[in-house]
Coordinates of C-alpha atoms and ligand atoms in Angstrom, one line a residue:
X1 CA 3.3 19.5 43.7
X2 CA 4.6 21.7 46.5
X3 CA 2.2 24.5 47.5
X4 CA 4.2 27.1 49.3
X5 CA 2.2 29.6 51.5
X6 CA 3.4 33.2 51.4
X7 CA 1.8 35.6 53.8
X8 CA 2.6 38.5 56.1
X9 CA 1.0 41.8 57.1
X10 CA -0.3 44.6 54.8
X11 CA 2.8 46.3 53.2
X12 CA 5.2 43.8 54.9
X13 CA 6.7 43.0 51.4
X14 CA 4.8 39.9 50.2
X15 CA 4.5 41.2 46.6
X16 CA 8.2 42.1 46.7
X17 CA 9.0 38.5 47.7
X18 CA 6.5 37.2 45.1
X19 CA 8.4 39.0 42.4
X20 CA 11.6 37.4 43.5
X21 CA 10.0 33.9 43.2
X22 CA 8.7 34.8 39.8
X23 CA 12.1 36.0 38.7
X24 CA 13.4 32.5 39.6
X25 CA 10.8 30.8 37.5
X26 CA 8.4 29.8 40.4
X27 CA 4.8 30.7 39.6
X28 CA 2.8 32.7 42.1
X29 CA -1.0 32.8 42.7
X30 CA -1.8 36.2 44.0
X31 CA -4.9 36.2 46.2
X32 CA -5.3 40.0 45.9
X33 CA -5.6 39.6 42.1
X34 CA -8.2 36.8 42.5
X35 CA -10.1 38.9 45.0
X36 CA -10.1 41.8 42.6
X37 CA -11.5 39.6 39.8
X38 CA -14.3 38.2 41.9
X39 CA -15.5 41.7 42.7
X40 CA -15.7 42.8 39.1
X41 CA -19.0 44.2 37.8
X42 CA -21.5 41.5 37.0
X43 CA -19.8 38.6 38.9
X44 CA -21.4 36.6 41.6
X45 CA -19.3 38.3 44.3
X46 CA -20.1 41.7 43.0
X47 CA -23.9 41.0 43.2
X48 CA -23.6 39.7 46.8
X49 CA -21.6 42.7 47.9
X50 CA -24.0 45.2 46.2
X51 CA -27.0 43.6 47.9
X52 CA -25.2 43.7 51.3
X53 CA -23.6 47.1 51.1
X54 CA -25.9 49.0 48.7
X55 CA -25.5 51.0 45.5
X56 CA -23.5 53.7 47.4
X57 CA -20.3 51.7 47.1
X58 CA -20.6 51.7 43.3
X59 CA -18.9 54.1 40.8
X60 CA -20.8 55.6 37.9
X61 CA -19.7 52.8 35.6
X62 CA -21.1 50.1 38.0
X63 CA -17.7 48.9 39.3
X64 CA -17.1 48.8 43.1
X65 CA -15.5 52.0 44.5
X66 CA -12.7 50.1 46.2
X67 CA -11.2 52.9 48.3
X68 CA -14.8 53.7 49.5
X69 CA -15.5 50.0 50.4
X70 CA -12.0 49.9 52.0
X71 CA -12.9 52.8 54.2
X72 CA -16.0 51.1 55.4
X73 CA -14.5 47.7 56.1
X74 CA -11.2 48.8 57.6
X75 CA -13.0 50.9 60.2
X76 CA -15.8 48.5 61.0
X77 CA -15.0 44.9 62.1
X78 CA -18.5 43.7 61.6
X79 CA -18.7 45.0 58.0
X80 CA -15.3 43.5 57.3
X81 CA -16.4 40.1 58.5
X82 CA -19.5 40.4 56.4
X83 CA -17.4 41.2 53.3
X84 CA -15.0 38.4 54.1
X85 CA -17.9 36.0 54.5
X86 CA -19.5 37.0 51.2
X87 CA -16.3 36.8 49.1
X88 CA -14.5 33.9 50.8
X89 CA -16.1 31.1 48.7
X90 CA -15.4 33.0 45.4
X91 CA -11.8 33.8 46.4
X92 CA -11.1 30.2 47.5
X93 CA -12.5 28.7 44.3
X94 CA -10.7 31.3 42.3
X95 CA -7.4 30.3 43.9
X96 CA -8.3 26.6 43.4
X97 CA -8.8 27.2 39.6
X98 CA -5.4 29.0 39.4
X99 CA -3.7 26.2 41.2
X100 CA -5.4 23.6 38.9
X101 CA -4.2 25.5 35.8
X102 CA -0.6 25.3 37.1
X103 CA -1.1 21.6 38.1
X104 CA -2.2 20.9 34.5
X105 CA 0.9 22.6 33.2
X106 CA 2.9 20.2 35.3
X107 CA 4.4 22.8 37.7
X108 CA 6.2 21.2 40.6
X109 CA 6.4 24.2 43.0
X110 CA 4.0 27.0 43.2
X111 CA 3.6 29.9 45.7
X112 CA 0.3 31.1 47.1
X113 CA 0.5 34.7 48.1
X114 CA -2.4 35.1 50.5
X115 CA -2.5 38.0 52.9
X116 CA -5.2 36.3 55.0
X117 CA -3.7 32.8 54.8
X118 CA -4.1 32.1 58.5
X119 CA -7.3 34.1 59.0
X120 CA -8.9 32.2 56.1
X121 CA -7.5 28.9 57.4
X122 CA -5.8 28.2 54.0
X123 CA -2.5 27.5 55.8
X124 CA -3.5 23.8 56.1
X125 CA -3.0 23.4 52.3
X126 CA 0.4 24.9 52.2
X127 CA 3.9 23.8 53.3
X128 CA 6.2 25.4 54.0
X129 CA 4.6 28.6 55.2
X130 CA 6.6 31.7 54.7
X131 CA 5.8 34.8 56.7
X132 CA 7.3 38.1 55.5
X133 CA 7.8 40.1 58.7
X134 CA 8.8 43.7 59.4
X135 CA 8.8 45.7 62.6
X136 CA 5.7 47.8 63.1
X137 CA 7.3 51.1 62.6
X138 CA 8.7 50.2 59.2
X139 CA 5.4 48.6 58.2
X140 CA 3.5 51.8 59.0
X141 CA 6.1 54.0 57.2
X142 CA 6.1 51.8 54.1
X143 CA 2.3 51.6 54.0
X144 CA 1.8 55.4 54.3
X145 CA 4.5 56.0 51.6
X146 CA 3.1 53.5 49.2
X147 CA -0.6 54.3 49.5
X148 CA -0.3 58.0 50.4
X149 CA -2.6 57.5 53.3
X150 CA -2.7 59.2 56.7
X151 CA -1.3 57.5 59.8
X152 CA -4.8 56.8 61.1
X153 CA -5.9 55.1 57.8
X154 CA -2.8 53.1 57.7
X155 CA -3.1 51.9 61.3
X156 CA -6.7 50.9 60.7
X157 CA -5.6 48.7 57.8
X158 CA -2.8 47.1 59.9
X159 CA -5.1 46.5 62.8
X160 CA -7.6 44.8 60.5
X161 CA -5.3 41.8 60.3
X162 CA -3.8 39.2 62.7
X163 CA -0.7 40.7 64.3
X164 CA 2.5 40.1 62.4
X165 CA 4.2 38.9 65.6
X166 CA 1.5 36.2 66.0
X167 CA 1.8 35.2 62.3
X168 CA 5.5 34.7 62.6
X169 CA 5.0 32.1 65.4
X170 CA 2.9 30.0 62.9
X171 CA 5.6 30.2 60.2
X172 CA 8.0 27.5 58.9
X173 CA 10.2 30.2 57.5
X174 CA 10.3 33.9 58.6
X175 CA 11.7 36.5 56.2
X176 CA 12.7 39.6 58.1
X177 CA 12.2 42.4 55.6
X178 CA 13.0 45.3 57.9
X179 CA 16.3 45.9 56.2
X180 CA 17.1 47.0 52.7
X181 CA 16.1 45.4 49.4
X182 CA 19.7 44.0 49.1
X183 CA 19.3 42.4 52.6
X184 CA 16.0 40.9 51.4
X185 CA 17.6 39.4 48.3
X186 CA 20.4 37.9 50.3
X187 CA 17.9 36.2 52.7
X188 CA 15.7 35.2 49.8
X189 CA 18.5 33.1 48.2
X190 CA 18.6 31.0 51.4
X191 CA 14.8 30.6 51.4
X192 CA 14.9 29.6 47.7
X193 CA 17.2 26.7 48.5
X194 CA 14.7 25.4 51.1
X195 CA 11.7 25.9 48.8
X196 CA 13.4 24.1 45.9
X197 CA 14.4 21.0 48.0
X198 CA 13.5 17.7 46.2
X199 CA 9.8 16.9 46.5
X200 CA 8.7 14.5 49.1
X201 CA 6.8 11.3 48.0
X202 CA 3.5 12.9 48.9
X203 CA 4.3 16.1 47.0
X204 CA 5.3 14.1 44.0
X205 CA 2.2 12.0 44.3
X206 CA -0.1 15.0 44.1
X207 CA 1.8 16.5 41.2
X208 CA 0.5 16.0 37.7
X209 CA 3.1 13.4 36.7
X210 CA 2.7 11.5 40.0
X211 CA -1.1 11.5 39.9
X212 CA -1.1 10.3 36.3
X213 CA 1.3 7.5 37.1
X214 CA -0.9 6.3 39.9
X215 CA -4.1 6.9 38.0
X216 CA -3.5 5.3 34.6
X217 CA -0.7 2.9 34.8
X218 CA -2.3 -0.5 34.7
X219 CA 0.6 -2.0 36.6
X220 CA 0.0 0.5 39.4
X221 CA -3.2 -1.2 40.4
X222 CA -1.1 -4.2 41.3
X223 CA 0.6 -2.7 44.3
X224 CA 2.3 0.2 45.7
X225 CA 5.8 -1.1 45.3
X226 CA 5.8 -1.0 41.5
X227 CA 4.7 2.6 41.2
X228 CA 7.0 3.7 44.0
X229 CA 9.8 2.3 42.0
X230 CA 8.6 4.1 38.9
X231 CA 8.4 7.4 40.8
X232 CA 11.9 6.9 42.1
X233 CA 13.2 6.4 38.6
X234 CA 11.4 9.4 37.2
X235 CA 12.8 11.6 39.9
X236 CA 16.2 10.3 39.2
X237 CA 15.6 10.9 35.5
X238 CA 14.7 14.5 36.3
X239 CA 17.9 14.9 38.1
X240 CA 19.6 13.7 34.9
X241 CA 21.0 10.6 36.6
X242 CA 20.9 7.1 35.3
X243 CA 18.9 7.2 32.0
X244 CA 21.0 9.6 30.0
X245 CA 21.4 7.1 27.1
X246 CA 17.7 6.7 26.5
X247 CA 16.3 8.0 23.3
X248 CA 13.0 10.0 22.9
X249 CA 10.3 7.4 23.4
X250 CA 8.0 6.3 20.7
X251 CA 5.9 3.3 21.1
X252 CA 6.5 0.4 18.6
X253 CA 2.8 -0.3 18.9
X254 CA -0.1 2.0 18.5
X255 CA -1.5 2.7 22.0
X256 CA -5.1 3.8 22.6
X257 CA -6.2 5.7 25.6
X258 CA -5.3 3.7 28.7
X259 CA -3.5 1.0 26.7
X260 CA 0.2 0.4 27.1
X261 CA 3.2 -1.1 25.4
X262 CA 6.8 -1.6 26.4
X263 CA 10.1 -1.5 24.6
X264 CA 13.3 -2.6 26.1
X265 CA 15.9 0.1 25.7
X266 CA 19.5 -0.6 24.9
X267 CA 20.6 1.8 27.5
X268 CA 18.9 0.1 30.4
X269 CA 19.7 -3.5 29.6
X270 CA 21.3 -3.7 33.0
X271 CA 17.8 -3.5 34.6
X272 CA 16.9 -7.1 33.8
X273 CA 13.2 -6.5 34.4
X274 CA 13.1 -2.8 33.5
X275 CA 11.2 -1.4 30.5
X276 CA 9.9 1.8 29.1
X277 CA 6.2 2.3 28.9
X278 CA 4.5 4.9 26.8
X279 CA 0.9 6.0 27.1
X280 CA -1.0 7.9 24.5
X281 CA -3.7 9.7 26.4
X282 CA -5.7 12.7 25.0
X283 CA -3.5 15.5 26.3
X284 CA -0.2 14.0 27.1
X285 CA 2.3 11.4 26.1
X286 CA 3.4 9.9 29.4
X287 CA 6.6 7.9 29.5
X288 CA 7.7 6.0 32.5
X289 CA 10.5 3.6 33.2
X290 CA 9.3 0.8 35.4
X291 CA 11.1 -1.8 37.3
X292 CA 9.0 -4.8 38.2
X293 CA 10.0 -7.0 41.1
X294 CA 8.0 -9.9 39.8
X295 CA 7.0 -11.2 36.4
X296 CA 5.1 -14.3 35.6
X297 CA 5.6 -14.5 31.8
X298 CA 7.1 -12.5 29.0
X299 CA 7.2 -12.7 25.3
X300 CA 9.7 -11.1 23.0
X301 CA 9.3 -10.0 19.4
X302 CA 11.3 -8.1 16.8
X303 CA 9.9 -4.9 15.4
X304 CA 11.3 -2.5 12.9
X305 CA 10.6 1.2 12.7
X306 CA 11.3 3.6 9.9
X307 CA 13.5 6.4 11.2
X308 CA 15.6 9.2 9.7
X309 CA 19.3 8.9 10.1
X310 CA 21.7 11.8 10.7
X311 CA 22.0 12.4 6.9
X312 CA 18.2 12.7 6.7
X313 CA 17.8 9.3 4.9
X314 CA 15.1 7.0 6.0
X315 CA 16.2 3.6 7.3
X316 CA 14.7 0.7 9.2
X317 CA 15.7 0.2 12.8
X318 CA 15.0 -3.0 14.6
X319 CA 13.8 -3.2 18.1
X320 CA 13.4 -6.0 20.5
X321 CA 10.1 -5.6 22.2
X322 CA 9.3 -7.5 25.3
X323 CA 5.8 -7.8 26.8
X324 CA 5.9 -8.6 30.4
X325 CA 2.6 -9.8 31.8
X326 CA 2.2 -9.4 35.5
X327 CA 0.2 -11.7 37.6
Ligands
LIG1 C1 -11.7 46.1 50.8 C2 -11.1 46.2 49.4 C3 -12.2 46.5 48.4 C4 -10.1 47.3 49.3 O1 -9.5 47.3 48.0 P1 -8.1 48.0 47.8 O2 -7.9 48.0 46.3 O3 -8.1 49.4 48.4 O4 -7.0 47.2 48.5 P2 -6.4 45.8 48.0 O5 -7.4 44.8 47.6 O6 -5.2 46.0 47.1 O7 -5.9 45.1 49.4 C5 -4.7 45.7 50.0 C6 -4.3 44.8 51.2 O8 -5.3 45.0 52.2 C7 -5.4 43.9 53.0 N1 -6.8 43.4 53.0 C8 -7.7 43.3 52.0 N2 -8.8 42.8 52.4 C9 -8.7 42.6 53.7 C10 -9.6 42.1 54.7 N3 -10.8 41.8 54.4 N4 -9.1 42.0 56.0 C11 -7.9 42.4 56.3 N5 -7.0 42.8 55.4 C12 -7.4 43.0 54.1 C13 -4.5 42.8 52.3 O9 -3.2 42.8 53.0 C14 -4.3 43.4 51.0 O10 -3.0 43.0 50.4 C15 -10.4 44.9 49.0 O11 -9.3 44.7 49.7 C16 -11.3 43.7 49.2 O12 -12.2 43.4 48.4 N6 -11.1 42.9 50.3 C17 -11.8 41.7 50.6 C18 -11.2 40.5 49.9 C19 -10.1 40.0 50.6 O13 -10.2 39.3 51.6 N7 -8.9 40.2 50.1 C20 -7.7 39.6 50.6 C21 -7.2 38.4 49.8 S1 -7.1 37.0 50.8
LIG2 N1 13.2 45.8 51.9 C1 12.6 46.8 51.5 N2 13.1 48.1 51.5 C2 12.4 49.2 51.1 N3 11.2 49.2 50.7 C3 10.6 48.0 50.6 C4 11.2 46.8 51.0 N4 10.4 45.7 50.8 C5 9.2 46.3 50.3 N5 9.4 47.6 50.2 C6 8.3 48.6 49.7 O1 7.3 48.5 50.7 C7 6.0 48.6 50.1 C8 5.2 47.4 50.5 O2 5.7 46.3 49.9 P1 4.8 45.2 49.1 O3 3.9 45.9 48.2 O4 5.7 44.2 48.6 O5 4.0 44.7 50.4 P2 2.7 43.7 50.4 O6 2.9 42.9 51.7 O7 2.6 42.9 49.2 O8 1.5 44.7 50.6 P3 -0.1 44.3 50.5 O9 -0.5 43.6 51.7 O10 -0.7 45.7 50.5 O11 -0.3 43.6 49.2 C9 6.3 48.8 48.6 O12 6.2 50.1 48.3 C10 7.7 48.2 48.4 O13 8.3 48.8 47.3

């Protein structure tokens, strides 16, 4: 899984860039939304903040008066640090849960939109890091226009964060959003190409499919070479390359959790020691194509399976199933 970091200054255009990612099917975890949830009435974060800042920051309905709390923390660095310290554990675990949900769905690339990515030292978990930059004049104008605030209030908010010029020195990719929305979209299409580059081995390894391969394939325990070959072929399969003739996989034997079976596929006969494995585990059916460099014994048997043909009639199909036992 590739976790892309998206950050910038207040009102530099992170949400606008996030929306472009979403429009291209890449999910975004928005730290501002997570931060809002952990400050809802009755949550752990809410309780800590009320104890530290007092009931004065509450509305009649018990929710936090966000503009009021904003006024306090954006003009007082000590109070801001206190609020950050109180909420940081809730925000980071909230982000982790969102990432985990996307991991479970099998997402390969996700974007973390975190305004305080560097300040909260979350940048170490993300690669590449994208900084949305604007010149200070444009940033101030856009912030005042969007939030309807005075120049002083807007400047307080801008100064509450690490400077955008420093952030851009820490970036892998800088998006200059000083121009029009059209300019932004044009630049974004180049960024998208970089973000969608094929996953590295490490990124694949921490993705759901990669982790399951390493975690449950009994052959994997026998050495890195085997699962690396498997991953290679899965990646190729995703790119639609060599295994186009394979049929949907169904095991010819019933597999229990953790057990495995193999069926030699007609389309891959050229891989002399290749086979499909299917795994029935509680949530997923995992199919892998493995190429084994060594085998110590193998047994072959004929199996037949009832299948519907194109006219909808049931007929028996025969399969040659080969078990390959590794040393
Ligand atoms: C102070 C609060 C109540 C003000 O709420 P409000 O609805 O007015 O603003 P909102 O949450 O939409 O934030 C707007 C922007 O302010 C900036 N910002 C928010 N909190 C901080 C902070 N502690 N330090 C610096 N900048 C901040 C971010 O760029 C954010 O995008 C709220 O921002 C908050 O709870 N902040 C602390 C949590 C936090 O760190 N949020 C950032 C997510 S990493
Ligand atoms: N290229 C652009 N041209 C004109 N307006 C823009 C451009 N990019 C963003 N904006 C506007 O600037 C304002 C700030 O943008 P946006 O909300 O995306 O910033 P942000 O970095 O997400 O802000 P925050 O830190 O407060 O969450 C919005 O009103 C948005 O519509």
